[in-house]
């Protein structure tokens, strides 16, 4: 029993750190998005820590703005003593046209960029067809692994309220990871797979738990409230400049 509790505490601490980091990342990403750098309306540059993502909207097969921004990024990094890792740089094309000819990939440091069908962005797998099954399958696998500890705690006769708290912190937090991004595009089958984890937890705990549909509604309301209440960095900077000039 002591070994089980030790493993549970390790998992709890790991999940608590991940949850804190996710909140910090979310705050930083919102700030970064408000200060996104770009030289053309069809191109966005998203920067987080040491990861940089360049998004380009290609219209009428005109890639000039996108490629110009790639060159601009390479030049900026070189001028600021930053070295891009060409081997870790990839390009993914999302194109739903029936007949297409993939354009040649741009180059970074004289090395052509590798074209991929999917990549992980802040813990979420984005695919060419914008399907969310890989992300959801990964979340389900991780949640199922955590269910073992919930069952062990139940065997140890912990109170139902403590089991609910453990579920909320360790299992529900996994199921809702980036849920505001992928839930609307998830298939009925994938949503049912996720909900089965919730039902399994209900059977172990012996209490009703919020459905994913209820959770997404709560999270969206929370996001909207925070966005409405928290001023943007641009507004804060303008306020500071106004106060400094007085």
CSV table of C-alpha atoms in Angstrom, one decimal:
chain,number,residue,atom,x,y,z
A,1,UNK,CA,0.0,0.0,0.0
A,2,UNK,CA,2.9,2.4,0.8
A,3,UNK,CA,4.4,1.8,-2.6
A,4,UNK,CA,1.0,2.6,-4.3
A,5,UNK,CA,0.7,5.8,-2.3
A,6,UNK,CA,4.2,6.8,-3.3
A,7,UNK,CA,3.5,6.2,-7.0
A,8,UNK,CA,0.2,8.1,-6.7
A,9,UNK,CA,2.0,11.1,-5.1
A,10,UNK,CA,4.6,11.1,-7.9
A,11,UNK,CA,1.8,11.1,-10.5
A,12,UNK,CA,0.0,13.9,-8.6
A,13,UNK,CA,3.1,16.1,-8.5
A,14,UNK,CA,3.8,15.5,-12.1
A,15,UNK,CA,0.3,16.4,-13.2
A,16,UNK,CA,0.2,19.4,-10.9
A,17,UNK,CA,3.4,20.7,-12.6
A,18,UNK,CA,2.0,20.0,-16.1
A,19,UNK,CA,-1.2,21.8,-15.2
A,20,UNK,CA,0.7,24.8,-13.9
A,21,UNK,CA,2.9,24.9,-17.0
A,22,UNK,CA,-0.2,24.6,-19.3
A,23,UNK,CA,-1.8,27.6,-17.6
A,24,UNK,CA,1.5,29.6,-17.9
A,25,UNK,CA,1.8,28.5,-21.6
A,26,UNK,CA,-1.7,29.6,-22.3
A,27,UNK,CA,-1.2,33.0,-20.7
A,28,UNK,CA,2.1,33.5,-22.6
A,29,UNK,CA,0.6,32.3,-25.9
A,30,UNK,CA,-2.3,34.7,-25.6
A,31,UNK,CA,0.2,37.5,-25.0
A,32,UNK,CA,2.4,36.4,-27.9
A,33,UNK,CA,-0.6,36.2,-30.3
A,34,UNK,CA,-1.4,39.8,-29.4
A,35,UNK,CA,2.1,40.9,-30.4
A,36,UNK,CA,2.5,38.6,-33.4
A,37,UNK,CA,5.1,39.7,-35.8
A,38,UNK,CA,4.3,39.8,-39.5
A,39,UNK,CA,5.1,41.8,-42.6
A,40,UNK,CA,2.1,40.6,-44.6
A,41,UNK,CA,-1.6,40.1,-43.7
A,42,UNK,CA,-1.5,36.5,-45.1
A,43,UNK,CA,1.4,35.4,-42.8
A,44,UNK,CA,1.6,35.1,-39.1
A,45,UNK,CA,4.6,34.4,-36.9
A,46,UNK,CA,3.9,32.7,-33.6
A,47,UNK,CA,6.8,32.6,-31.1
A,48,UNK,CA,6.9,30.6,-27.8
A,49,UNK,CA,10.1,30.0,-25.9
A,50,UNK,CA,12.5,28.4,-28.4
A,51,UNK,CA,9.7,27.3,-30.8
A,52,UNK,CA,8.7,29.4,-33.8
A,53,UNK,CA,5.8,28.6,-36.1
A,54,UNK,CA,5.2,30.4,-39.4
A,55,UNK,CA,1.7,30.2,-40.8
A,56,UNK,CA,1.0,31.3,-44.4
A,57,UNK,CA,-2.2,31.6,-46.4
A,58,UNK,CA,-1.4,30.8,-50.0
A,59,UNK,CA,-3.8,32.3,-52.5
A,60,UNK,CA,-3.7,31.9,-56.3
A,61,UNK,CA,-0.5,29.8,-56.0
A,62,UNK,CA,1.3,32.9,-54.9
A,63,UNK,CA,3.8,31.9,-52.2
A,64,UNK,CA,5.9,35.1,-52.4
A,65,UNK,CA,4.8,36.6,-49.1
A,66,UNK,CA,5.2,33.3,-47.3
A,67,UNK,CA,8.7,32.6,-48.6
A,68,UNK,CA,9.7,36.2,-48.0
A,69,UNK,CA,8.7,35.9,-44.4
A,70,UNK,CA,10.8,32.7,-44.1
A,71,UNK,CA,13.8,34.5,-45.5
A,72,UNK,CA,13.1,37.4,-43.1
A,73,UNK,CA,13.0,35.1,-40.1
A,74,UNK,CA,16.3,33.4,-41.1
A,75,UNK,CA,17.9,36.8,-41.6
A,76,UNK,CA,16.6,38.1,-38.2
A,77,UNK,CA,17.9,35.1,-36.4
A,78,UNK,CA,21.3,35.4,-38.0
A,79,UNK,CA,21.5,39.1,-37.1
A,80,UNK,CA,20.5,38.4,-33.5
A,81,UNK,CA,23.0,35.6,-32.9
A,82,UNK,CA,20.3,32.9,-33.0
A,83,UNK,CA,20.8,29.7,-35.0
A,84,UNK,CA,17.9,27.9,-36.5
A,85,UNK,CA,18.0,24.1,-36.5
A,86,UNK,CA,17.3,23.1,-40.1
A,87,UNK,CA,17.1,19.4,-39.2
A,88,UNK,CA,14.2,20.1,-36.8
A,89,UNK,CA,12.4,22.5,-39.1
A,90,UNK,CA,9.4,21.0,-40.9
A,91,UNK,CA,6.6,22.2,-43.2
A,92,UNK,CA,3.1,21.0,-43.3
A,93,UNK,CA,0.7,21.9,-46.1
A,94,UNK,CA,-3.1,21.9,-45.5
A,95,UNK,CA,-4.8,21.8,-48.9
A,96,UNK,CA,-8.3,20.4,-49.5
A,97,UNK,CA,-8.4,20.9,-53.2
A,98,UNK,CA,-9.0,17.7,-55.2
A,99,UNK,CA,-6.1,18.2,-57.6
A,100,UNK,CA,-2.9,19.8,-56.3
A,101,UNK,CA,0.8,19.8,-57.0
A,102,UNK,CA,2.8,20.3,-53.8
A,103,UNK,CA,5.1,23.3,-54.2
A,104,UNK,CA,8.8,22.8,-53.5
A,105,UNK,CA,9.6,23.4,-49.8
A,106,UNK,CA,11.6,26.5,-48.8
A,107,UNK,CA,15.1,26.3,-47.6
A,108,UNK,CA,16.7,27.2,-44.2
A,109,UNK,CA,20.4,27.7,-44.1
A,110,UNK,CA,20.7,26.2,-47.6
A,111,UNK,CA,18.9,23.1,-46.4
A,112,UNK,CA,15.5,22.2,-47.8
A,113,UNK,CA,12.7,21.9,-45.2
A,114,UNK,CA,11.2,18.4,-44.7
A,115,UNK,CA,7.5,18.1,-45.6
A,116,UNK,CA,5.5,16.2,-43.0
A,117,UNK,CA,1.9,15.1,-42.7
A,118,UNK,CA,1.6,16.0,-39.0
A,119,UNK,CA,3.5,17.8,-36.2
A,120,UNK,CA,3.1,18.5,-32.5
A,121,UNK,CA,2.3,22.1,-31.5
A,122,UNK,CA,2.4,22.8,-27.8
A,123,UNK,CA,1.4,19.2,-27.0
A,124,UNK,CA,-1.4,18.9,-29.6
A,125,UNK,CA,-0.9,16.9,-32.8
A,126,UNK,CA,-2.0,18.8,-35.9
A,127,UNK,CA,-2.5,16.8,-39.1
A,128,UNK,CA,-2.8,17.7,-42.8
A,129,UNK,CA,-6.5,16.7,-42.9
A,130,UNK,CA,-7.1,18.5,-39.6
A,131,UNK,CA,-8.3,15.3,-37.9
A,132,UNK,CA,-8.0,15.1,-34.2
A,133,UNK,CA,-7.9,11.3,-33.7
A,134,UNK,CA,-4.1,11.1,-33.0
A,135,UNK,CA,-4.4,13.7,-30.3
A,136,UNK,CA,-7.5,12.1,-28.7
A,137,UNK,CA,-6.0,8.6,-28.8
A,138,UNK,CA,-2.9,9.9,-27.0
A,139,UNK,CA,-5.1,11.5,-24.3
A,140,UNK,CA,-7.2,8.4,-23.9
A,141,UNK,CA,-4.1,6.2,-23.5
A,142,UNK,CA,-2.6,8.5,-20.9
A,143,UNK,CA,-6.0,8.8,-19.0
A,144,UNK,CA,-6.4,5.0,-19.0
A,145,UNK,CA,-2.9,4.6,-17.4
A,146,UNK,CA,-4.0,7.0,-14.6
A,147,UNK,CA,-7.2,5.0,-14.0
A,148,UNK,CA,-5.0,2.3,-12.4
A,149,UNK,CA,-4.2,4.7,-9.6
A,150,UNK,CA,-7.8,5.6,-9.1
A,151,UNK,CA,-8.7,2.0,-8.7
A,152,UNK,CA,-5.9,1.4,-6.2
A,153,UNK,CA,-7.1,4.4,-4.1
A,154,UNK,CA,-10.6,2.9,-4.2
A,155,UNK,CA,-9.2,-0.4,-2.9
A,156,UNK,CA,-7.5,1.6,-0.1
A,157,UNK,CA,-11.0,2.8,0.9
A,158,UNK,CA,-10.3,6.5,0.4
A,159,UNK,CA,-13.4,8.7,0.8
A,160,UNK,CA,-15.4,9.3,-2.4
A,161,UNK,CA,-14.7,13.1,-2.2
A,162,UNK,CA,-11.0,12.4,-2.3
A,163,UNK,CA,-11.4,10.1,-5.2
A,164,UNK,CA,-13.3,12.8,-7.0
A,165,UNK,CA,-10.5,15.3,-6.3
A,166,UNK,CA,-7.9,12.8,-7.6
A,167,UNK,CA,-10.0,12.2,-10.7
A,168,UNK,CA,-10.4,16.0,-11.4
A,169,UNK,CA,-6.7,16.7,-11.0
A,170,UNK,CA,-5.1,13.7,-12.6
A,171,UNK,CA,-7.6,12.2,-15.1
A,172,UNK,CA,-10.1,15.0,-16.1
A,173,UNK,CA,-7.2,17.4,-16.6
A,174,UNK,CA,-5.8,15.0,-19.2
A,175,UNK,CA,-9.2,14.5,-21.0
A,176,UNK,CA,-9.6,18.3,-21.3
A,177,UNK,CA,-6.1,19.1,-22.4
A,178,UNK,CA,-6.4,21.5,-25.4
A,179,UNK,CA,-10.1,20.5,-25.5
A,180,UNK,CA,-11.2,24.0,-26.7
A,181,UNK,CA,-9.1,23.4,-29.8
A,182,UNK,CA,-10.2,19.9,-30.8
A,183,UNK,CA,-13.6,19.2,-29.3
A,184,UNK,CA,-15.7,20.9,-32.0
A,185,UNK,CA,-13.8,18.9,-34.7
A,186,UNK,CA,-13.8,15.6,-32.9
A,187,UNK,CA,-15.9,12.7,-34.4
A,188,UNK,CA,-18.8,11.2,-32.5
A,189,UNK,CA,-16.8,8.0,-32.1
A,190,UNK,CA,-13.9,9.9,-30.5
A,191,UNK,CA,-16.2,11.8,-28.2
A,192,UNK,CA,-17.7,8.5,-27.1
A,193,UNK,CA,-14.3,7.0,-26.5
A,194,UNK,CA,-13.5,9.9,-24.2
A,195,UNK,CA,-16.8,9.7,-22.4
A,196,UNK,CA,-16.2,6.0,-21.7
A,197,UNK,CA,-13.3,7.0,-19.5
A,198,UNK,CA,-15.6,9.3,-17.6
A,199,UNK,CA,-18.1,6.5,-17.1
A,200,UNK,CA,-15.4,4.1,-15.9
A,201,UNK,CA,-14.3,6.7,-13.3
A,202,UNK,CA,-17.9,7.1,-12.2
A,203,UNK,CA,-18.2,3.3,-11.6
A,204,UNK,CA,-15.0,3.3,-9.6
A,205,UNK,CA,-15.9,6.3,-7.5
A,206,UNK,CA,-19.6,5.7,-7.2
A,207,UNK,CA,-20.6,9.3,-8.0
A,208,UNK,CA,-21.7,11.2,-11.1
A,209,UNK,CA,-19.0,13.2,-12.8
A,210,UNK,CA,-19.3,16.1,-15.3
A,211,UNK,CA,-19.6,15.0,-18.9
A,212,UNK,CA,-17.1,16.3,-21.5
A,213,UNK,CA,-20.0,18.4,-23.0
A,214,UNK,CA,-20.5,20.1,-19.6
A,215,UNK,CA,-16.7,20.7,-19.2
A,216,UNK,CA,-16.2,22.3,-22.6
A,217,UNK,CA,-19.1,24.7,-21.8
A,218,UNK,CA,-17.5,25.7,-18.5
A,219,UNK,CA,-14.0,26.1,-20.0
A,220,UNK,CA,-15.3,28.2,-22.9
A,221,UNK,CA,-17.2,30.5,-20.4
A,222,UNK,CA,-14.0,30.7,-18.3
A,223,UNK,CA,-11.9,31.6,-21.3
A,224,UNK,CA,-14.3,34.3,-22.4
A,225,UNK,CA,-14.4,35.8,-18.9
A,226,UNK,CA,-10.7,35.9,-18.6
A,227,UNK,CA,-10.3,37.5,-22.0
A,228,UNK,CA,-12.9,40.1,-21.2
A,229,UNK,CA,-11.4,40.9,-17.8
A,230,UNK,CA,-7.7,40.9,-18.6
A,231,UNK,CA,-6.4,43.8,-20.6
A,232,UNK,CA,-4.1,43.0,-23.5
A,233,UNK,CA,-0.4,43.7,-23.3
A,234,UNK,CA,-0.9,46.3,-26.0
A,235,UNK,CA,-3.5,48.1,-23.9
A,236,UNK,CA,-1.3,47.9,-20.8
A,237,UNK,CA,1.7,49.3,-22.7
A,238,UNK,CA,-0.4,52.2,-24.0
A,239,UNK,CA,-1.6,52.9,-20.5
A,240,UNK,CA,1.9,53.0,-19.1
A,241,UNK,CA,3.1,55.3,-21.9
A,242,UNK,CA,0.1,57.6,-21.3
A,243,UNK,CA,0.9,57.8,-17.6
A,244,UNK,CA,4.6,58.3,-18.2
A,245,UNK,CA,3.8,61.3,-20.5
A,246,UNK,CA,1.8,63.0,-17.9
